[in-house]
Coordinates of C-alpha atoms and ligand atoms in Angstrom, one line a residue:
M1 CA -2.1 36.4 20.2
G2 CA -1.0 37.5 16.9
I3 CA 2.0 35.5 15.9
I4 CA 1.7 35.5 12.0
T5 CA 3.8 33.8 9.3
L6 CA 5.9 35.5 6.9
R7 CA 4.1 34.2 3.9
Q8 CA 0.7 35.6 5.2
L9 CA 2.2 38.9 6.3
L10 CA 4.0 39.5 2.9
D11 CA 1.2 38.4 0.9
H12 CA -1.0 41.1 2.6
A13 CA 1.9 43.5 1.9
A14 CA 1.9 42.6 -1.8
E15 CA -1.8 43.0 -1.9
N16 CA -1.5 46.4 -0.5
D17 CA 1.7 47.6 -2.0
Y18 CA 4.0 48.0 0.9
G19 CA 7.0 46.7 2.5
V20 CA 7.9 45.4 6.0
P21 CA 11.1 46.0 7.9
A22 CA 12.6 43.1 9.5
F23 CA 14.6 44.1 12.5
N24 CA 17.3 41.8 14.1
I25 CA 16.8 41.2 17.8
N26 CA 19.2 39.9 20.5
N27 CA 17.5 41.2 23.7
M28 CA 14.4 42.6 25.4
E29 CA 15.2 46.3 24.9
Q30 CA 15.2 46.0 21.2
G31 CA 12.0 44.0 21.1
L32 CA 10.4 46.7 23.1
A33 CA 11.8 49.5 21.0
I34 CA 10.4 47.9 17.6
L35 CA 7.1 47.0 19.1
K36 CA 6.6 50.4 20.7
A37 CA 7.4 52.0 17.2
A38 CA 4.9 49.3 15.6
Y39 CA 2.1 50.1 18.3
E40 CA 2.4 53.8 17.6
T41 CA 2.3 53.5 13.8
D42 CA -0.2 50.4 13.8
S43 CA 2.4 48.3 11.9
P44 CA 2.9 44.5 11.8
V45 CA 6.3 43.3 12.7
I46 CA 9.0 40.9 11.5
L47 CA 11.4 40.2 14.2
Q48 CA 14.4 38.0 13.0
A49 CA 17.1 36.3 14.9
S50 CA 20.5 35.2 13.5
K51 CA 22.2 32.2 14.7
G52 CA 24.5 34.5 16.6
A53 CA 21.7 36.1 18.3
R54 CA 20.3 32.6 19.3
A55 CA 23.6 31.7 20.7
Y56 CA 23.7 35.3 22.6
A57 CA 20.1 35.3 24.0
G58 CA 19.3 31.4 24.1
D59 CA 16.3 30.1 22.2
I60 CA 14.3 29.8 25.5
M61 CA 14.9 33.7 26.3
L62 CA 14.3 34.7 22.6
S63 CA 11.0 32.6 22.2
H64 CA 9.8 34.0 25.4
I65 CA 10.6 37.6 24.6
V66 CA 8.4 37.3 21.5
I67 CA 5.4 35.7 23.7
A68 CA 5.7 38.3 25.9
L69 CA 5.7 41.2 23.3
S70 CA 2.7 39.5 21.7
K71 CA 0.8 39.7 25.0
M72 CA 1.8 43.3 25.6
Y73 CA 0.7 44.5 22.1
P74 CA -2.0 42.0 21.3
S75 CA -3.1 44.2 18.2
I76 CA 0.1 43.8 16.5
P77 CA 0.7 40.7 14.3
I78 CA 4.4 39.7 15.1
C79 CA 6.3 37.3 12.8
M80 CA 9.4 35.6 14.3
H81 CA 12.0 34.7 11.6
Q82 CA 15.3 32.9 11.5
D83 CA 17.8 35.1 9.7
H84 CA 20.7 33.2 7.6
G85 CA 19.9 29.6 8.6
N86 CA 22.8 27.8 7.6
N87 CA 21.3 24.1 7.3
E88 CA 18.3 22.1 7.9
A89 CA 19.0 21.7 11.8
T90 CA 19.2 25.4 12.3
C91 CA 16.0 26.0 10.5
M92 CA 14.1 23.0 12.2
T93 CA 15.2 23.8 15.7
A94 CA 14.1 27.6 15.3
I95 CA 10.6 26.3 14.1
G96 CA 10.7 24.0 17.2
H97 CA 11.1 27.1 19.2
G98 CA 8.2 29.0 17.9
F99 CA 9.7 31.0 14.9
T100 CA 7.0 31.2 12.3
S101 CA 9.6 31.5 9.5
V102 CA 13.0 30.8 8.6
M103 CA 15.6 31.7 6.1
M104 CA 17.5 28.8 4.6
D105 CA 20.6 30.5 3.2
G106 CA 21.9 27.9 0.5
S107 CA 23.9 30.6 -1.2
L108 CA 26.6 29.6 1.1
E109 CA 27.5 26.3 2.3
S110 CA 26.9 25.1 5.9
D111 CA 30.1 27.0 7.1
Q112 CA 28.4 30.3 5.9
K113 CA 31.8 31.2 4.3
T114 CA 32.1 29.2 1.0
P115 CA 29.9 30.1 -1.9
A116 CA 27.7 27.2 -2.8
S117 CA 26.8 25.6 -6.1
Y118 CA 23.5 26.2 -7.6
E119 CA 22.6 22.5 -7.3
Y120 CA 23.4 22.5 -3.6
N121 CA 21.2 25.6 -3.0
V122 CA 18.2 24.3 -4.8
S123 CA 18.5 20.9 -3.0
I124 CA 18.7 22.1 0.6
T125 CA 16.4 24.9 0.1
A126 CA 13.7 22.7 -1.3
K127 CA 14.1 20.2 1.6
V128 CA 13.8 22.9 4.0
A129 CA 10.7 24.3 2.4
E130 CA 9.0 20.9 2.3
M131 CA 9.5 20.3 6.0
A132 CA 8.5 24.0 7.0
H133 CA 5.5 24.0 5.0
W134 CA 4.1 20.5 6.7
V135 CA 3.8 22.8 10.0
G136 CA 2.8 25.9 8.1
A137 CA 5.8 27.8 8.6
S138 CA 7.2 30.1 5.9
V139 CA 10.7 29.8 4.0
E140 CA 12.8 32.6 2.5
G141 CA 15.7 31.4 0.2
E142 CA 18.6 33.2 -1.2
L143 CA 19.9 33.2 -4.7
G144 CA 23.2 35.3 -5.5
V145 CA 25.8 36.0 -2.9
L146 CA 25.7 39.3 -0.8
G147 CA 28.5 41.4 -1.2
S148 CA 29.8 44.8 -2.6
L149 CA 30.2 45.3 -6.2
E150 CA 32.9 48.1 -5.3
T151 CA 35.3 45.5 -3.7
G152 CA 33.9 41.9 -4.6
E153 CA 33.9 41.3 -0.9
A154 CA 31.3 40.4 1.5
A155 CA 31.2 41.8 5.3
K156 CA 30.8 39.2 8.2
E157 CA 27.7 39.3 10.1
D158 CA 27.6 37.0 13.0
D159 CA 29.8 34.7 11.4
S160 CA 27.7 34.7 8.1
G161 CA 29.5 36.2 5.0
A162 CA 31.4 34.7 1.9
E163 CA 35.3 34.7 2.1
G164 CA 37.4 35.6 -0.9
K165 CA 36.8 37.7 -3.9
L166 CA 33.3 37.3 -5.6
S167 CA 32.6 38.0 -9.3
H168 CA 29.9 40.2 -10.6
D169 CA 28.0 37.1 -11.8
Q170 CA 27.8 35.8 -8.2
L171 CA 27.1 39.2 -6.7
L172 CA 23.9 39.9 -8.9
T173 CA 21.1 37.6 -8.9
D174 CA 20.3 36.2 -12.5
P175 CA 16.3 36.9 -13.3
D176 CA 16.2 33.6 -15.4
Q177 CA 17.8 31.5 -12.6
A178 CA 15.5 33.2 -9.9
L179 CA 12.6 31.9 -11.9
D180 CA 14.0 28.3 -12.0
F181 CA 14.8 28.6 -8.3
V182 CA 11.6 29.5 -7.1
K183 CA 9.9 26.7 -9.2
K184 CA 12.0 24.1 -8.1
T185 CA 12.3 24.9 -4.2
D186 CA 8.7 26.3 -3.6
V187 CA 10.1 29.3 -1.3
D188 CA 7.5 31.7 0.2
A189 CA 10.2 34.9 -0.4
L190 CA 13.5 35.2 -2.1
A191 CA 16.4 37.3 -1.0
I192 CA 18.2 38.7 -4.0
A193 CA 21.7 40.2 -4.5
C194 CA 22.1 43.6 -5.9
G195 CA 25.2 45.0 -4.5
T196 CA 24.2 45.4 -0.8
S197 CA 26.0 43.8 2.0
H198 CA 25.8 43.4 5.7
G199 CA 27.4 45.9 8.2
A200 CA 28.1 49.7 8.3
Y201 CA 30.7 49.7 5.4
K202 CA 28.6 49.1 2.4
F203 CA 29.7 51.8 -0.1
S204 CA 32.4 54.3 -0.3
R205 CA 30.0 56.9 -1.7
K206 CA 26.5 57.7 -2.0
P207 CA 25.5 54.7 -4.4
D208 CA 24.4 55.0 -8.0
G209 CA 23.5 52.3 -10.3
E210 CA 26.9 51.0 -10.8
I211 CA 27.3 49.8 -7.2
L212 CA 23.5 49.4 -6.1
A213 CA 21.9 47.5 -9.0
M214 CA 18.4 48.4 -8.4
E215 CA 17.4 47.5 -11.9
V216 CA 18.4 43.9 -11.3
I217 CA 15.3 44.0 -8.7
E218 CA 13.1 45.5 -11.4
K219 CA 14.0 42.6 -14.0
I220 CA 13.6 39.8 -11.2
H221 CA 10.1 41.2 -10.3
K222 CA 9.1 41.0 -14.1
K223 CA 10.1 37.4 -14.2
I224 CA 8.5 36.3 -10.9
P225 CA 5.8 38.9 -10.0
K226 CA 4.3 36.8 -7.5
T227 CA 7.4 36.1 -5.4
H228 CA 7.8 38.3 -2.4
L229 CA 11.7 39.8 -2.8
V230 CA 13.8 40.4 0.2
M231 CA 16.7 42.9 0.5
H232 CA 19.4 42.1 2.8
G233 CA 22.1 44.6 3.9
S234 CA 19.5 47.5 3.8
S235 CA 20.6 49.8 6.5
S236 CA 20.8 53.3 5.5
V237 CA 23.7 53.9 7.8
P238 CA 22.3 57.5 8.6
Q239 CA 24.8 60.3 8.8
Y240 CA 23.2 61.5 12.1
L241 CA 24.0 58.1 13.8
Q242 CA 27.5 58.2 12.5
D243 CA 27.9 61.8 13.7
L244 CA 26.3 60.8 17.2
I245 CA 28.9 57.9 17.4
N246 CA 31.9 60.0 16.3
E247 CA 31.0 63.0 18.3
N248 CA 31.1 61.0 21.5
G249 CA 34.4 59.3 21.1
G250 CA 33.5 56.9 18.3
Q251 CA 35.9 56.4 15.4
M252 CA 33.7 55.0 12.6
T253 CA 35.3 56.2 9.2
Q254 CA 32.8 57.9 6.7
T255 CA 30.7 55.3 5.0
Y256 CA 27.5 55.2 3.0
G257 CA 24.4 52.8 3.3
V258 CA 21.4 52.1 1.2
P259 CA 19.5 55.5 0.9
V260 CA 15.7 55.0 2.0
E261 CA 14.4 56.3 -1.5
E262 CA 16.1 53.3 -3.1
I263 CA 14.3 51.0 -0.7
E264 CA 11.0 52.7 -1.6
R265 CA 11.9 52.3 -5.2
G266 CA 12.6 48.5 -4.5
I267 CA 9.0 48.2 -2.7
K268 CA 7.4 49.2 -5.9
S269 CA 9.1 46.3 -7.5
G270 CA 8.1 43.6 -5.5
V271 CA 10.5 44.0 -2.6
R272 CA 8.3 43.1 0.6
K273 CA 11.0 42.3 3.4
I274 CA 13.7 44.8 4.2
N275 CA 16.5 43.6 6.5
I276 CA 17.8 46.2 9.0
D277 CA 20.3 45.4 11.7
T278 CA 23.2 47.9 11.6
D279 CA 21.1 51.2 11.9
C280 CA 19.6 49.7 15.1
R281 CA 23.1 48.9 16.6
M282 CA 24.2 52.3 15.6
A283 CA 21.3 53.9 17.2
I284 CA 21.9 52.0 20.4
T285 CA 25.7 52.5 20.5
G286 CA 25.4 56.2 19.7
Q287 CA 23.2 56.7 22.9
F288 CA 25.4 54.5 25.0
R289 CA 28.5 56.6 23.9
K290 CA 26.4 60.0 24.5
I291 CA 25.5 59.1 28.0
A292 CA 29.0 57.7 28.9
K293 CA 30.5 60.9 27.8
E294 CA 27.9 63.1 29.2
K295 CA 27.7 61.8 32.6
P296 CA 30.8 59.7 33.4
A297 CA 29.6 59.2 37.0
E298 CA 26.5 57.3 36.0
F299 CA 26.5 53.5 36.7
D300 CA 22.8 52.6 36.3
P301 CA 22.6 50.6 33.2
R302 CA 18.8 51.7 32.8
K303 CA 20.0 55.3 32.2
F304 CA 21.9 53.9 29.2
T305 CA 19.4 51.4 27.9
A306 CA 16.3 53.8 28.0
P307 CA 17.6 56.4 25.8
A308 CA 19.3 53.7 23.5
S309 CA 15.9 52.1 23.0
A310 CA 14.3 55.5 22.4
E311 CA 16.8 56.2 19.6
M312 CA 16.1 52.9 18.0
E313 CA 12.3 53.2 18.4
K314 CA 12.6 56.7 16.5
L315 CA 14.5 54.8 13.5
C316 CA 12.0 52.0 13.5
K317 CA 8.9 54.5 13.3
D318 CA 10.6 56.3 10.5
R319 CA 11.0 53.0 8.5
F320 CA 7.6 51.6 9.3
E321 CA 6.2 55.0 7.8
R322 CA 8.6 55.3 4.9
F323 CA 8.0 51.8 3.8
G324 CA 4.1 52.0 4.0
T325 CA 4.0 49.5 6.6
A326 CA 2.1 51.9 9.0
G327 CA -1.6 51.6 9.4
N328 CA -1.9 47.9 8.4
A329 CA -1.7 46.0 11.5
Q330 CA -5.5 46.5 12.2
N331 CA -6.4 45.0 8.8
I332 CA -4.7 41.8 9.2
K333 CA -6.7 38.7 10.7
V334 CA -3.9 36.2 11.6
I335 CA -4.1 32.7 10.1
T336 CA -2.8 30.0 12.4
L337 CA 0.1 27.7 11.6
D338 CA -2.4 24.6 11.3
E339 CA -4.4 26.6 8.8
M340 CA -1.4 27.7 6.8
S341 CA -0.3 24.0 6.8
K342 CA -3.8 22.8 5.3
S343 CA -3.4 25.4 2.7
Y344 CA 0.1 24.2 1.7
A345 CA -1.1 20.6 1.6
A346 CA -3.9 21.6 -0.6
G347 CA -1.5 23.3 -2.8
E348 CA -3.2 26.6 -2.4
L349 CA 0.0 28.4 -1.9
K350 CA 2.0 27.4 -4.8
Q351 CA 3.3 29.9 -6.9
F352 CA 3.8 27.6 -9.9
N353 CA 2.1 24.2 -10.5
Ligands
13P1 P1 22.4 45.6 7.7 O1 23.7 45.2 8.1 O2 22.5 46.4 6.3 O3 21.5 46.0 8.6 O4 21.6 44.2 7.1 C1 21.1 43.2 7.9 C2 20.7 42.0 7.2 O5 20.6 41.9 6.1 C3 20.6 41.0 8.2 O6 20.1 39.7 7.4

């Protein structure tokens, strides 16, 4: 079975200049949509579950979905990642349920509302990295707080998101601090803040450099070229999906996401993991609404979930192709957690000595 760690997958992506979308999942339909798209495009996969998703589906269900998907699609390497782990317990229980990677989000305190001090972030992230590496699992840290440069506010996703007004200093990752953070924590990947935020309402206009600071990513990459960078809040909130929802009774106000071409630019500057949840939610909800409007007598849920999954699959396929992930699954020979743990213990995976 091809269950892969984040570190191995992102090392391969860096060596071959591509990015990997990390799609959030809560249920079987989303898992199938992602894996069908991955199979059609020969792409390795990152599935990620937030604390909210774990509470919704249950750890046993989620971990069995991943095992089932890896049996159905044995040629596709799958990384199972904890999105926005809020403390050591969330991260360690994820690993206990078979996740091969965790995000320790120490940019916020454990309540996932209060922006944390730098010292707190370093200390908790280093601790989680040390423990995860014992068993070969990977760790993503976060430096800088996600939120909008237009409003200074963060949108909540599954109960994670800063409360109150944030300053530009908090909203943009400092490249020098990023270097210090990676040295002190030994993370495998670093999520940075550059003006993206979770959810559909990211920008009030098509973003330019003032509200989406891609040049910050370029500066960070120059400082820490070996560190895999992660872009959160990277849904593009496509117009066609806003229209699909609104033409079928929805009431989303006009909004703008992260243009795919900006993500492609990020990939050229060390962005290897690109988090996407909202676009998949919109694809599913758009089709639900369409069927409900066009066929009001329909009561078989499969008549809703099948077109919804197909809409999501189309979106995933597009991102695998645009990010250069396509065609790479067959080139990866999966390294086991046990072998990864030995490499960590031997110091072979350190970025700084
Ligand atoms: P979106 O809301 O832009 O899809 O971002 C999801 C995300 O970053 C999950 O961590």
